[in-house]
mmCIF file of C-alpha atoms in Angstrom:
data_model
loop_
_atom_site.group_PDB
_atom_site.id
_atom_site.type_symbol
_atom_site.label_atom_id
_atom_site.label_comp_id
_atom_site.label_asym_id
_atom_site.label_seq_id
_atom_site.Cartn_x
_atom_site.Cartn_y
_atom_site.Cartn_z
ATOM 1 C CA LYS A 1 0.000 0.000 0.000
ATOM 2 C CA THR A 2 1.093 3.570 -0.649
ATOM 3 C CA MET A 3 0.462 6.639 1.433
ATOM 4 C CA TRP A 4 -2.455 7.501 -0.877
ATOM 5 C CA ASP A 5 -4.380 4.310 -0.128
ATOM 6 C CA GLU A 6 -7.171 4.609 2.371
ATOM 7 C CA PRO A 7 -6.909 2.165 5.300
ATOM 8 C CA ASP A 8 -9.341 -0.722 5.178
ATOM 9 C CA ALA A 9 -10.973 -2.612 8.026
ATOM 10 C CA ASN A 10 -7.977 -4.939 8.474
ATOM 11 C CA THR A 11 -5.350 -2.217 8.752
ATOM 12 C CA THR A 12 -4.533 0.266 11.463
ATOM 13 C CA ALA A 13 -5.489 3.877 10.779
ATOM 14 C CA ARG A 14 -2.587 6.061 9.836
ATOM 15 C CA PRO A 15 -1.233 8.352 12.558
ATOM 16 C CA ASP A 16 -2.341 11.952 12.496
ATOM 17 C CA SER A 17 0.306 14.197 10.975
ATOM 18 C CA LYS A 18 -0.175 16.686 13.826
ATOM 19 C CA ASP A 19 0.880 14.065 16.362
ATOM 20 C CA ILE A 20 3.875 13.130 14.220
ATOM 21 C CA ASP A 21 4.772 16.827 13.978
ATOM 22 C CA LEU A 22 5.045 17.118 17.769
ATOM 23 C CA LEU A 23 7.098 13.928 17.993
ATOM 24 C CA VAL A 24 9.466 15.064 15.264
ATOM 25 C CA GLU A 25 9.990 18.397 17.024
ATOM 26 C CA GLU A 26 11.078 16.570 20.174
ATOM 27 C CA ILE A 27 13.458 14.294 18.256
ATOM 28 C CA VAL A 28 15.041 17.273 16.496
ATOM 29 C CA MET A 29 15.513 18.934 19.866
ATOM 30 C CA ILE A 30 17.393 15.847 21.118
ATOM 31 C CA LEU A 31 19.565 15.827 17.984
ATOM 32 C CA ALA A 32 20.287 19.530 18.443
ATOM 33 C CA ARG A 33 21.291 18.920 22.083
ATOM 34 C CA TYR A 34 23.662 16.162 21.002
ATOM 35 C CA ASP A 35 25.207 18.481 18.437
ATOM 36 C CA LEU A 36 25.752 21.103 21.140
ATOM 37 C CA TYR A 37 27.292 18.466 23.411
ATOM 38 C CA ALA A 38 29.673 17.350 20.633
ATOM 39 C CA GLN A 39 30.724 20.951 20.113
ATOM 40 C CA PHE A 40 31.255 21.342 23.883
ATOM 41 C CA VAL A 41 33.472 18.256 24.043
ATOM 42 C CA CYS A 42 35.616 19.435 21.119
ATOM 43 C CA LYS A 43 35.893 22.908 22.604
ATOM 44 C CA ARG A 44 36.905 21.706 26.090
ATOM 45 C CA THR A 45 39.701 19.513 24.721
ATOM 46 C CA VAL A 46 41.492 22.460 23.118
ATOM 47 C CA ASN A 47 44.450 23.906 25.084
ATOM 48 C CA ALA A 48 44.768 27.572 25.865
ATOM 49 C CA ASP A 49 47.352 28.023 23.093
ATOM 50 C CA GLY A 50 44.982 26.571 20.521
ATOM 51 C CA VAL A 51 46.683 23.205 20.178
ATOM 52 C CA GLU A 52 44.255 20.236 19.961
ATOM 53 C CA PRO A 53 46.150 17.174 21.210
ATOM 54 C CA LYS A 54 43.130 15.531 22.770
ATOM 55 C CA THR A 55 40.392 16.643 20.415
ATOM 56 C CA ARG A 56 40.860 13.822 17.917
ATOM 57 C CA THR A 57 40.904 11.221 20.695
ATOM 58 C CA ALA A 58 37.829 12.714 22.366
ATOM 59 C CA LYS A 59 35.946 12.834 19.084
ATOM 60 C CA MET A 60 36.849 9.215 18.348
ATOM 61 C CA MET A 61 35.619 8.150 21.781
ATOM 62 C CA LEU A 62 32.393 10.070 21.289
ATOM 63 C CA ASP A 63 31.809 8.606 17.810
ATOM 64 C CA ASN A 64 32.310 5.067 19.158
ATOM 65 C CA SER A 65 30.148 5.586 22.227
ATOM 66 C CA ARG A 66 26.749 4.052 22.899
ATOM 67 C CA LEU A 67 25.325 7.580 22.914
ATOM 68 C CA CYS A 68 26.445 8.164 19.330
ATOM 69 C CA CYS A 69 24.928 4.838 18.247
ATOM 70 C CA CYS A 70 21.613 5.830 19.827
ATOM 71 C CA ILE A 71 21.752 9.208 18.074
ATOM 72 C CA GLN A 72 22.393 7.529 14.711
ATOM 73 C CA GLU A 73 19.412 5.234 15.255
ATOM 74 C CA MET A 74 17.338 8.241 16.239
ATOM 75 C CA MET A 75 18.381 10.051 13.057
ATOM 76 C CA GLY A 76 17.125 7.101 11.016
ATOM 77 C CA LYS A 77 13.782 7.135 12.827
ATOM 78 C CA TYR A 78 13.607 10.899 12.477
ATOM 79 C CA LEU A 79 14.019 10.689 8.708
ATOM 80 C CA GLU A 80 11.242 8.094 8.482
ATOM 81 C CA LEU A 81 8.884 10.198 10.600
ATOM 82 C CA GLU A 82 9.784 13.433 8.819
ATOM 83 C CA ARG A 83 9.145 11.813 5.479
ATOM 84 C CA TYR A 84 5.794 10.480 6.664
ATOM 85 C CA TYR A 85 4.820 13.889 8.031
ATOM 86 C CA MET A 86 5.812 15.612 4.779
ATOM 87 C CA GLU A 87 3.978 13.175 2.515
ATOM 88 C CA GLU A 88 0.886 13.045 4.714
ATOM 89 C CA SER A 89 0.739 16.839 4.948
ATOM 90 C CA ILE A 90 1.127 17.184 1.179
ATOM 91 C CA ARG A 91 -1.617 14.605 0.725
ATOM 92 C CA LYS A 92 -3.927 16.681 2.914
ATOM 93 C CA ALA A 93 -3.005 19.848 1.013
ATOM 94 C CA VAL A 94 -3.936 18.140 -2.267
ATOM 95 C CA LEU A 95 -7.232 16.827 -0.889
ATOM 96 C CA MET A 96 -8.139 20.232 0.573
ATOM 97 C CA ASP A 97 -7.172 22.135 -2.557
ATOM 98 C CA THR A 98 -9.308 25.118 -3.539
ATOM 99 C CA ILE A 99 -9.136 27.503 -6.481
ATOM 100 C CA GLU A 100 -8.042 30.980 -5.438
ATOM 101 C CA GLY A 101 -8.735 34.157 -7.365
ATOM 102 C CA ASP A 102 -12.026 32.765 -8.663
ATOM 103 C CA GLY A 103 -14.434 35.554 -9.554
ATOM 104 C CA GLY A 104 -11.907 38.335 -8.921
ATOM 105 C CA ASP A 105 -9.239 40.189 -10.842
ATOM 106 C CA ALA A 106 -6.449 37.844 -9.701
ATOM 107 C CA ALA A 107 -5.416 34.884 -11.836
ATOM 108 C CA LEU A 108 -6.798 31.460 -10.949
ATOM 109 C CA THR A 109 -4.336 29.476 -8.839
ATOM 110 C CA SER A 110 -4.382 26.378 -6.683
ATOM 111 C CA SER A 111 -4.165 26.798 -2.909
ATOM 112 C CA MET A 112 -2.059 23.664 -2.564
ATOM 113 C CA VAL A 113 0.972 25.357 -4.147
ATOM 114 C CA ASP A 114 1.409 27.680 -1.165
ATOM 115 C CA ASP A 115 0.602 24.882 1.279
ATOM 116 C CA VAL A 116 2.974 22.328 -0.250
ATOM 117 C CA PHE A 117 5.972 24.645 -0.438
ATOM 118 C CA PHE A 118 5.298 25.859 3.097
ATOM 119 C CA ILE A 119 5.406 22.253 4.279
ATOM 120 C CA VAL A 120 8.620 21.554 2.346
ATOM 121 C CA ARG A 121 10.352 24.621 3.750
ATOM 122 C CA LYS A 122 9.218 23.782 7.281
ATOM 123 C CA CYS A 123 10.583 20.239 7.095
ATOM 124 C CA VAL A 124 13.914 21.228 5.543
ATOM 125 C CA MET A 125 14.532 24.093 7.953
ATOM 126 C CA ARG A 126 13.621 21.823 10.877
ATOM 127 C CA SER A 127 16.179 19.242 9.743
ATOM 128 C CA LEU A 128 18.767 22.027 9.740
ATOM 129 C CA ARG A 129 18.475 22.220 13.523
ATOM 130 C CA SER A 130 19.784 18.667 13.809
ATOM 131 C CA GLY A 131 23.272 19.963 13.013
ATOM 132 C CA SER A 132 23.865 17.211 10.441
ATOM 133 C CA LEU A 133 24.380 17.953 6.751
ATOM 134 C CA ASP A 134 23.614 14.307 5.918
ATOM 135 C CA VAL A 135 20.225 14.565 7.628
ATOM 136 C CA LEU A 136 19.523 17.859 5.876
ATOM 137 C CA CYS A 137 20.384 16.414 2.450
ATOM 138 C CA ALA A 138 18.232 13.344 3.108
ATOM 139 C CA VAL A 139 15.235 15.560 3.918
ATOM 140 C CA ILE A 140 15.867 17.666 0.816
ATOM 141 C CA ASN A 141 15.921 14.494 -1.294
ATOM 142 C CA ASN A 142 12.646 13.385 0.283
ATOM 143 C CA ALA A 143 11.181 16.818 -0.453
ATOM 144 C CA VAL A 144 12.227 16.690 -4.106
ATOM 145 C CA ASN A 145 10.728 13.212 -4.486
ATOM 146 C CA ALA A 146 7.495 14.325 -2.827
ATOM 147 C CA LEU A 147 7.215 17.357 -5.112
ATOM 148 C CA GLU A 148 7.830 15.209 -8.186
ATOM 149 C CA THR A 149 5.529 12.316 -7.347
ATOM 150 C CA ASP A 150 2.718 14.270 -5.701
ATOM 151 C CA LEU A 151 2.534 17.930 -6.732
ATOM 152 C CA CYS A 152 3.855 17.597 -10.297
ATOM 153 C CA ALA A 153 1.850 14.425 -10.887
ATOM 154 C CA VAL A 154 -1.404 16.123 -9.861
ATOM 155 C CA PHE A 155 -0.866 19.028 -12.247
ATOM 156 C CA ALA A 156 0.249 16.719 -15.052
ATOM 157 C CA GLN A 157 -2.899 14.613 -14.643
ATOM 158 C CA VAL A 158 -5.217 17.646 -14.742
ATOM 159 C CA LEU A 159 -3.492 19.285 -17.711
ATOM 160 C CA SER A 160 -3.161 16.095 -19.767
ATOM 161 C CA ALA A 161 -6.938 15.606 -19.455
ATOM 162 C CA GLY A 162 -7.366 18.681 -21.655
ATOM 163 C CA TYR A 163 -9.410 21.868 -21.690
ATOM 164 C CA PRO A 164 -13.074 21.368 -22.606
ATOM 165 C CA GLY A 165 -13.775 23.523 -25.646
ATOM 166 C CA SER A 166 -17.105 24.766 -26.932
ATOM 167 C CA GLY A 167 -17.866 21.738 -29.097
ATOM 168 C CA TYR A 168 -21.160 19.884 -29.141
ATOM 169 C CA PHE A 169 -20.055 16.944 -26.991
ATOM 170 C CA ASN A 170 -18.472 19.178 -24.348
ATOM 171 C CA ARG A 171 -21.923 20.515 -23.542
ATOM 172 C CA PHE A 172 -22.628 17.228 -21.809
ATOM 173 C CA THR A 173 -19.577 17.506 -19.493
ATOM 174 C CA PRO A 174 -20.805 17.757 -15.876
ATOM 175 C CA ASP A 175 -19.969 21.129 -14.303
ATOM 176 C CA LEU A 176 -18.169 22.329 -17.420
ATOM 177 C CA ASP A 177 -17.136 25.687 -15.976
ATOM 178 C CA LYS A 178 -15.576 24.032 -12.926
ATOM 179 C CA VAL A 179 -13.509 21.713 -15.137
ATOM 180 C CA ARG A 180 -12.276 24.700 -17.123
ATOM 181 C CA ARG A 181 -11.405 26.667 -13.979
ATOM 182 C CA THR A 182 -9.541 23.675 -12.565
ATOM 183 C CA PHE A 183 -7.540 23.355 -15.790
ATOM 184 C CA LEU A 184 -6.607 27.043 -15.858
ATOM 185 C CA ALA A 185 -5.718 27.009 -12.151
ATOM 186 C CA ALA A 186 -3.381 24.054 -12.751
ATOM 187 C CA LEU A 187 -1.855 25.817 -15.766
ATOM 188 C CA ASN A 188 -1.144 28.930 -13.683
ATOM 189 C CA SER A 189 0.017 26.908 -10.696
ATOM 190 C CA THR A 190 2.742 25.162 -12.681
ATOM 191 C CA GLU A 191 4.269 28.548 -13.458
ATOM 192 C CA VAL A 192 3.903 29.768 -9.868
ATOM 193 C CA ALA A 193 5.357 26.505 -8.547
ATOM 194 C CA VAL A 194 8.457 26.871 -10.744
ATOM 195 C CA GLU A 195 9.113 30.299 -9.229
ATOM 196 C CA TYR A 196 8.540 28.935 -5.719
ATOM 197 C CA SER A 197 10.903 26.033 -6.367
ATOM 198 C CA LYS A 198 13.655 28.300 -7.662
ATOM 199 C CA SER A 199 13.329 30.785 -4.800
ATOM 200 C CA LEU A 200 13.183 27.997 -2.203
ATOM 201 C CA SER A 201 16.327 26.278 -3.442
ATOM 202 C CA GLN A 202 18.115 29.642 -3.547
ATOM 203 C CA ALA A 203 16.958 30.409 -0.001
ATOM 204 C CA PHE A 204 18.400 27.093 1.205
ATOM 205 C CA ARG A 205 21.639 27.835 -0.649
ATOM 206 C CA ASP A 206 21.901 31.198 1.158
ATOM 207 C CA GLU A 207 20.677 30.254 4.637
ATOM 208 C CA VAL A 208 22.120 26.798 5.290
ATOM 209 C CA PRO A 209 25.866 27.651 5.205
ATOM 210 C CA ALA A 210 25.292 30.470 7.687
ATOM 211 C CA ARG A 211 23.405 28.254 10.145
ATOM 212 C CA LEU A 212 25.084 24.861 9.798
ATOM 213 C CA ARG A 213 28.519 24.349 11.308
ATOM 214 C CA GLY A 214 31.005 22.709 8.966
ATOM 215 C CA CYS A 215 28.682 22.848 5.966
ATOM 216 C CA HIS A 216 30.248 21.525 2.745
ATOM 217 C CA ALA A 217 29.015 23.908 0.055
ATOM 218 C CA GLU A 218 29.663 21.490 -2.805
ATOM 219 C CA LYS A 219 27.647 18.686 -1.209
ATOM 220 C CA LEU A 220 24.785 21.050 -0.413
ATOM 221 C CA ASP A 221 24.810 22.520 -3.921
ATOM 222 C CA SER A 222 24.811 19.041 -5.459
ATOM 223 C CA CYS A 223 21.777 18.153 -3.366
ATOM 224 C CA LEU A 224 19.899 21.367 -4.210
ATOM 225 C CA GLN A 225 20.438 20.835 -7.918
ATOM 226 C CA ASP A 226 17.770 18.120 -7.715
ATOM 227 C CA PHE A 227 15.189 20.910 -7.564
ATOM 228 C CA GLY A 228 15.943 21.248 -11.275
ATOM 229 C CA ARG A 229 14.063 17.967 -11.799
ATOM 230 C CA VAL A 230 11.011 19.485 -10.152
ATOM 231 C CA ASN A 231 11.255 22.582 -12.347
ATOM 232 C CA ALA A 232 11.596 20.432 -15.478
ATOM 233 C CA SER A 233 8.503 18.383 -14.541
ATOM 234 C CA LEU A 234 6.465 21.535 -13.900
ATOM 235 C CA VAL A 235 7.553 23.136 -17.179
ATOM 236 C CA ALA A 236 6.686 19.913 -19.044
ATOM 237 C CA ALA A 237 3.226 19.901 -17.454
ATOM 238 C CA ASN A 238 2.750 23.560 -18.405
ATOM 239 C CA ARG A 239 3.676 22.842 -22.031
ATOM 240 C CA THR A 240 1.319 19.875 -22.087
ATOM 241 C CA GLY A 241 -1.449 22.147 -20.866
ATOM 242 C CA PHE A 242 -0.804 24.685 -23.611
ATOM 243 C CA ARG A 243 -0.795 21.960 -26.258
ATOM 244 C CA GLN A 244 -4.180 20.828 -24.967
ATOM 245 C CA LEU A 245 -5.461 24.411 -24.948
ATOM 246 C CA GLN A 246 -4.181 24.864 -28.490
ATOM 247 C CA SER A 247 -5.866 21.749 -29.841
ATOM 248 C CA SER A 248 -9.207 22.069 -28.040
ATOM 249 C CA LEU A 249 -9.722 25.850 -28.084
ATOM 250 C CA VAL A 250 -7.387 27.851 -30.314
ATOM 251 C CA GLU A 251 -7.381 25.678 -33.441
ATOM 252 C CA PRO A 252 -11.172 25.054 -33.685
ATOM 253 C CA LYS A 253 -12.017 28.704 -33.042
ATOM 254 C CA THR A 254 -9.439 30.001 -35.525
ATOM 255 C CA MET A 255 -10.692 27.661 -38.250
ATOM 256 C CA ALA A 256 -14.244 28.918 -37.691
ATOM 257 C CA TRP A 257 -13.095 32.549 -37.802
ATOM 258 C CA MET A 258 -11.437 32.000 -41.187
ATOM 259 C CA GLU A 259 -14.584 30.733 -42.923
ATOM 260 C CA PRO A 260 -15.750 34.217 -44.072
ATOM 261 C CA PHE A 261 -12.376 34.765 -45.782
ATOM 262 C CA TYR A 262 -13.308 32.273 -48.501
ATOM 263 C CA GLU A 263 -16.369 34.377 -49.346
ATOM 264 C CA GLN A 264 -14.284 37.470 -50.065
ATOM 265 C CA ASN A 265 -13.263 38.579 -53.548
ATOM 266 C CA PHE A 266 -9.603 39.570 -53.994
ATOM 267 C CA THR A 267 -9.626 40.322 -57.725
ATOM 268 C CA LEU A 268 -10.605 43.935 -57.117
ATOM 269 C CA ASP A 269 -11.059 47.053 -59.207
ATOM 270 C CA GLU A 270 -10.327 50.528 -57.855
ATOM 271 C CA PRO A 271 -13.765 51.223 -56.273
ATOM 272 C CA GLU A 272 -13.873 47.753 -54.669
ATOM 273 C CA PHE A 273 -10.347 48.192 -53.358
ATOM 274 C CA ALA A 274 -11.189 51.560 -51.799
ATOM 275 C CA GLN A 275 -14.283 50.077 -50.164
ATOM 276 C CA THR A 276 -12.390 47.038 -48.851
ATOM 277 C CA VAL A 277 -9.580 49.120 -47.380
ATOM 278 C CA ALA A 278 -12.018 51.540 -45.751
ATOM 279 C CA ASP A 279 -14.228 48.837 -44.256
ATOM 280 C CA ASN A 280 -13.305 45.164 -44.360
ATOM 281 C CA PRO A 281 -16.008 43.174 -42.519
ATOM 282 C CA PHE A 282 -13.772 40.093 -42.354
ATOM 283 C CA VAL A 283 -10.881 41.691 -40.473
ATOM 284 C CA VAL A 284 -13.253 43.636 -38.202
ATOM 285 C CA ALA A 285 -15.074 40.444 -37.228
ATOM 286 C CA LEU A 286 -11.800 38.522 -36.887
ATOM 287 C CA VAL A 287 -10.265 41.051 -34.497
ATOM 288 C CA ARG A 288 -13.518 41.219 -32.520
ATOM 289 C CA ASN A 289 -13.639 37.424 -32.167
ATOM 290 C CA ILE A 290 -9.971 37.188 -31.145
ATOM 291 C CA ASP A 291 -10.322 39.990 -28.623
ATOM 292 C CA GLY A 292 -13.472 38.461 -27.157
ATOM 293 C CA THR A 293 -11.771 35.087 -26.712
ATOM 294 C CA LEU A 294 -8.644 36.575 -25.156
ATOM 295 C CA ALA A 295 -10.764 38.709 -22.829
ATOM 296 C CA GLU A 296 -12.150 35.512 -21.254
ATOM 297 C CA PHE A 297 -8.616 34.511 -20.210
ATOM 298 C CA ARG A 298 -7.052 37.902 -19.477
ATOM 299 C CA ALA A 299 -8.072 37.905 -15.814
ATOM 300 C CA ARG A 300 -7.912 34.127 -15.360
ATOM 301 C CA LEU A 301 -4.317 33.548 -16.478
ATOM 302 C CA THR A 302 -1.059 34.815 -15.050
ATOM 303 C CA PRO A 303 0.567 37.565 -17.170
ATOM 304 C CA ASN A 304 3.175 35.172 -18.535
ATOM 305 C CA ASN A 305 0.635 32.470 -19.412
ATOM 306 C CA TYR A 306 -1.666 35.068 -20.969
ATOM 307 C CA ASP A 307 1.172 36.316 -23.189
ATOM 308 C CA MET A 308 1.881 32.709 -24.182
ATOM 309 C CA LEU A 309 -1.782 32.300 -25.132
ATOM 310 C CA VAL A 310 -1.726 35.502 -27.211
ATOM 311 C CA VAL A 311 1.362 34.274 -29.067
ATOM 312 C CA ALA A 312 -0.295 30.881 -29.631
ATOM 313 C CA VAL A 313 -3.444 32.544 -31.033
ATOM 314 C CA ALA A 314 -1.301 34.805 -33.227
ATOM 315 C CA ALA A 315 0.681 31.853 -34.602
ATOM 316 C CA GLU A 316 -2.476 29.834 -35.318
ATOM 317 C CA THR A 317 -4.210 32.845 -36.909
ATOM 318 C CA ALA A 318 -1.236 33.399 -39.212
ATOM 319 C CA ALA A 319 -1.095 29.710 -40.144
ATOM 320 C CA GLN A 320 -4.842 29.444 -40.847
ATOM 321 C CA LEU A 321 -4.862 32.693 -42.837
ATOM 322 C CA GLU A 322 -1.926 31.496 -44.929
ATOM 323 C CA ARG A 323 -3.814 28.272 -45.742
ATOM 324 C CA ALA A 324 -6.844 30.317 -46.772
ATOM 325 C CA VAL A 325 -4.712 32.634 -48.930
ATOM 326 C CA MET A 326 -3.225 29.667 -50.799
ATOM 327 C CA LYS A 327 -6.737 28.732 -51.941
ATOM 328 C CA THR A 328 -7.690 32.226 -53.149
ATOM 329 C CA GLU A 329 -7.184 34.117 -56.423
ATOM 330 C CA PHE A 330 -5.725 37.643 -56.398
ATOM 331 C CA ASN A 331 -4.835 40.588 -58.552
ATOM 332 C CA ARG A 332 -2.451 43.313 -57.397
ATOM 333 C CA LEU A 333 -5.157 45.363 -55.681
ATOM 334 C CA GLY A 334 -6.323 42.209 -53.937
ATOM 335 C CA GLY A 335 -2.772 41.604 -52.726
ATOM 336 C CA MET A 336 -2.659 45.151 -51.368
ATOM 337 C CA ALA A 337 -5.970 44.569 -49.575
ATOM 338 C CA LEU A 338 -4.562 41.370 -48.047
ATOM 339 C CA ASP A 339 -1.487 43.310 -46.934
ATOM 340 C CA LYS A 340 -3.790 45.692 -45.044
ATOM 341 C CA VAL A 341 -5.440 42.716 -43.311
ATOM 342 C CA VAL A 342 -2.079 41.270 -42.234
ATOM 343 C CA ARG A 343 -0.820 44.613 -40.933
ATOM 344 C CA THR A 344 -4.028 45.112 -38.953
ATOM 345 C CA LEU A 345 -3.542 41.731 -37.280
ATOM 346 C CA ILE A 346 0.138 42.442 -36.531
ATOM 347 C CA ASN A 347 -0.764 45.762 -34.926
ATOM 348 C CA TYR A 348 -3.521 44.168 -32.859
ATOM 349 C CA PHE A 349 -1.399 41.291 -31.519
ATOM 350 C CA GLY A 350 1.531 43.658 -30.927
ATOM 351 C CA GLY A 351 -0.645 45.666 -28.558
ATOM 352 C CA ALA A 352 -2.239 42.625 -26.925
ATOM 353 C CA SER A 353 0.984 41.023 -25.695
ATOM 354 C CA ALA A 354 4.228 42.163 -24.099
ATOM 355 C CA TRP A 355 5.983 39.479 -26.145
ATOM 356 C CA PRO A 356 7.026 40.062 -29.771
ATOM 357 C CA VAL A 357 4.570 38.433 -32.169
ATOM 358 C CA ARG A 358 5.631 39.890 -35.505
ATOM 359 C CA GLU A 359 7.840 36.876 -36.235
ATOM 360 C CA LYS A 360 4.721 34.665 -36.199
ATOM 361 C CA PHE A 361 3.526 36.574 -39.277
ATOM 362 C CA ALA A 362 6.907 36.493 -41.053
ATOM 363 C CA ARG A 363 5.803 33.934 -43.657
ATOM 364 C CA LEU A 364 2.493 35.709 -44.222
ATOM 365 C CA VAL A 365 4.265 39.057 -44.713
ATOM 366 C CA GLN A 366 6.426 37.452 -47.388
ATOM 367 C CA VAL A 367 3.317 35.989 -49.017
ATOM 368 C CA THR A 368 1.766 39.464 -49.243
ATOM 369 C CA THR A 369 5.068 40.817 -50.580
ATOM 370 C CA VAL A 370 4.928 38.360 -53.471
ATOM 371 C CA LEU A 371 1.245 39.053 -54.117
ATOM 372 C CA ASN A 372 1.928 42.820 -54.204
ATOM 373 C CA LEU A 373 4.436 42.616 -57.057
ATOM 374 C CA GLU A 374 3.584 44.686 -60.110
ATOM 375 C CA ARG A 375 5.184 42.130 -62.407
ATOM 376 C CA ALA A 376 6.381 38.575 -61.805
ATOM 377 C CA SER A 377 9.859 39.548 -63.009
ATOM 378 C CA ASP A 378 10.137 42.054 -60.124
ATOM 379 C CA LEU A 379 10.829 39.084 -57.876
ATOM 380 C CA ASN A 380 14.282 38.807 -59.443
ATOM 381 C CA GLU A 381 15.259 42.005 -57.615
ATOM 382 C CA PHE A 382 15.105 40.155 -54.316
ATOM 383 C CA SER A 383 17.827 37.767 -55.430
ATOM 384 C CA ASN A 384 20.030 40.443 -57.014
ATOM 385 C CA PRO A 385 22.906 41.303 -54.618
ATOM 386 C CA ASP A 386 23.215 44.821 -56.119
ATOM 387 C CA SER A 387 19.567 45.759 -55.636
ATOM 388 C CA GLY A 388 19.778 46.202 -51.850
ATOM 389 C CA MET A 389 16.497 44.295 -51.494
ATOM 390 C CA ARG A 390 17.831 40.874 -50.530
ATOM 391 C CA PHE A 391 16.388 39.292 -47.406
ATOM 392 C CA SER A 392 16.073 35.862 -45.871
ATOM 393 C CA TRP A 393 13.188 33.951 -47.408
ATOM 394 C CA LYS A 394 11.091 31.758 -45.130
ATOM 395 C CA LEU A 395 9.253 30.490 -48.203
ATOM 396 C CA THR A 396 10.683 27.753 -50.407
ATOM 397 C CA PRO A 397 11.108 28.383 -54.164
ATOM 398 C CA ASP A 398 8.239 25.987 -54.933
ATOM 399 C CA CYS A 399 6.012 27.828 -52.467
ATOM 400 C CA ILE A 400 6.910 31.193 -54.039
ATOM 401 C CA ARG A 401 5.987 29.904 -57.501
ATOM 402 C CA GLN A 402 2.714 28.603 -56.118
ATOM 403 C CA ILE A 403 1.975 32.051 -54.675
ATOM 404 C CA LEU A 404 2.788 33.720 -57.990
ATOM 405 C CA LYS A 405 0.231 31.431 -59.637
ATOM 406 C CA LEU A 406 -2.435 32.891 -57.335
ATOM 407 C CA ARG A 407 -2.146 36.143 -59.268
ATOM 408 C CA ALA A 408 -4.770 35.943 -61.981
ATOM 409 C CA ASP A 409 -2.950 38.607 -64.032
ATOM 410 C CA PHE A 410 0.453 36.835 -64.131
ATOM 411 C CA ARG A 411 1.171 34.670 -67.153
ATOM 412 C CA GLU A 412 2.518 31.148 -66.693
ATOM 413 C CA GLU A 413 5.534 31.773 -68.902
ATOM 414 C CA ASP A 414 6.492 34.894 -66.912
ATOM 415 C CA ILE A 415 6.378 32.859 -63.715
ATOM 416 C CA ARG A 416 8.633 30.188 -65.218
ATOM 417 C CA LYS A 417 11.219 32.846 -66.106
ATOM 418 C CA VAL A 418 11.561 34.011 -62.493
ATOM 419 C CA GLN A 419 14.940 33.040 -61.042
ATOM 420 C CA LEU A 420 14.687 31.661 -57.504
#
């Protein structure tokens, strides 16, 4: 049986973690007293001139004494009890988890993040009072394992289950809004937990050498590096969550938003071009839909996660729009109208996120550049080193030729003559 299994009728109920906490405090006090006694013995065996002829002998006698053997046994029991207390307390924190920030302006987070890291810090700092670096490192290892197997596993399970979108079958999900809030809280909590883990390991790195006599910095640092495993697990869970959010929310919505694009005409004359540039219903509706979707998550996600979502929506919008463009016929005025659409989207996403998003539209900008050419032969200027117009293409030569073929006014033989 594991610590998560509920006791059955044939097993003894597990001890209350509060009772174990009191017992562990008393054991640590005994270990601290022994450490003080060992220091006293070493100090009293030093001569007035600082020479230590008897210190080594006294220390050897103390290490071989029955008292030292009892202390070593007590350290072993302490580690077992401390581990039980830590795991049981984390289990309670998980079971009593609530979503914080729900209904307010703060981002949704899980209460167990604060509780779990408080428990970990309490246990590690308590082991520091034992005066033994080995005991401290053992407790840190137990803490890392508990964070990996309990906290990270809970978030990974919630995020891998996915975010319920707005599809037909999701309407039958019981308490749909609660499932969504739980998902977003777990997504935010992975980011918060990474920051907690980093700050906690740094706090141990700063505080332990100052409070532990004879602390070996290299051994401590080697032990604290295991927190990197926790950070990696949390980051992996966060990325899994965003992949789920992308597949269940961003992609379906973006595909639906692009449907009106296929109804637009991009072989325009001058009056149609002027009307399209002045008022394009497609881009107005697209920006309104994107902004409405992002507004639902603006207050629910942490700033960093929200920026990641904006970038994900921008990347998917650019990809879906490029697919739609490759199925549409243009003339030069139509290419100029498309350029206006792309620039409107770049400006919108640039203002919606603190992260740079222009690179997500790099391919689409090059597509509009090709579609805006006056003649197919003008493309040769981009490959001429003396023209000053060379730049790094993200489009392959075959893709460029395919884009040129979208221009209804370009002849096939002119396209074949283009040097790529």
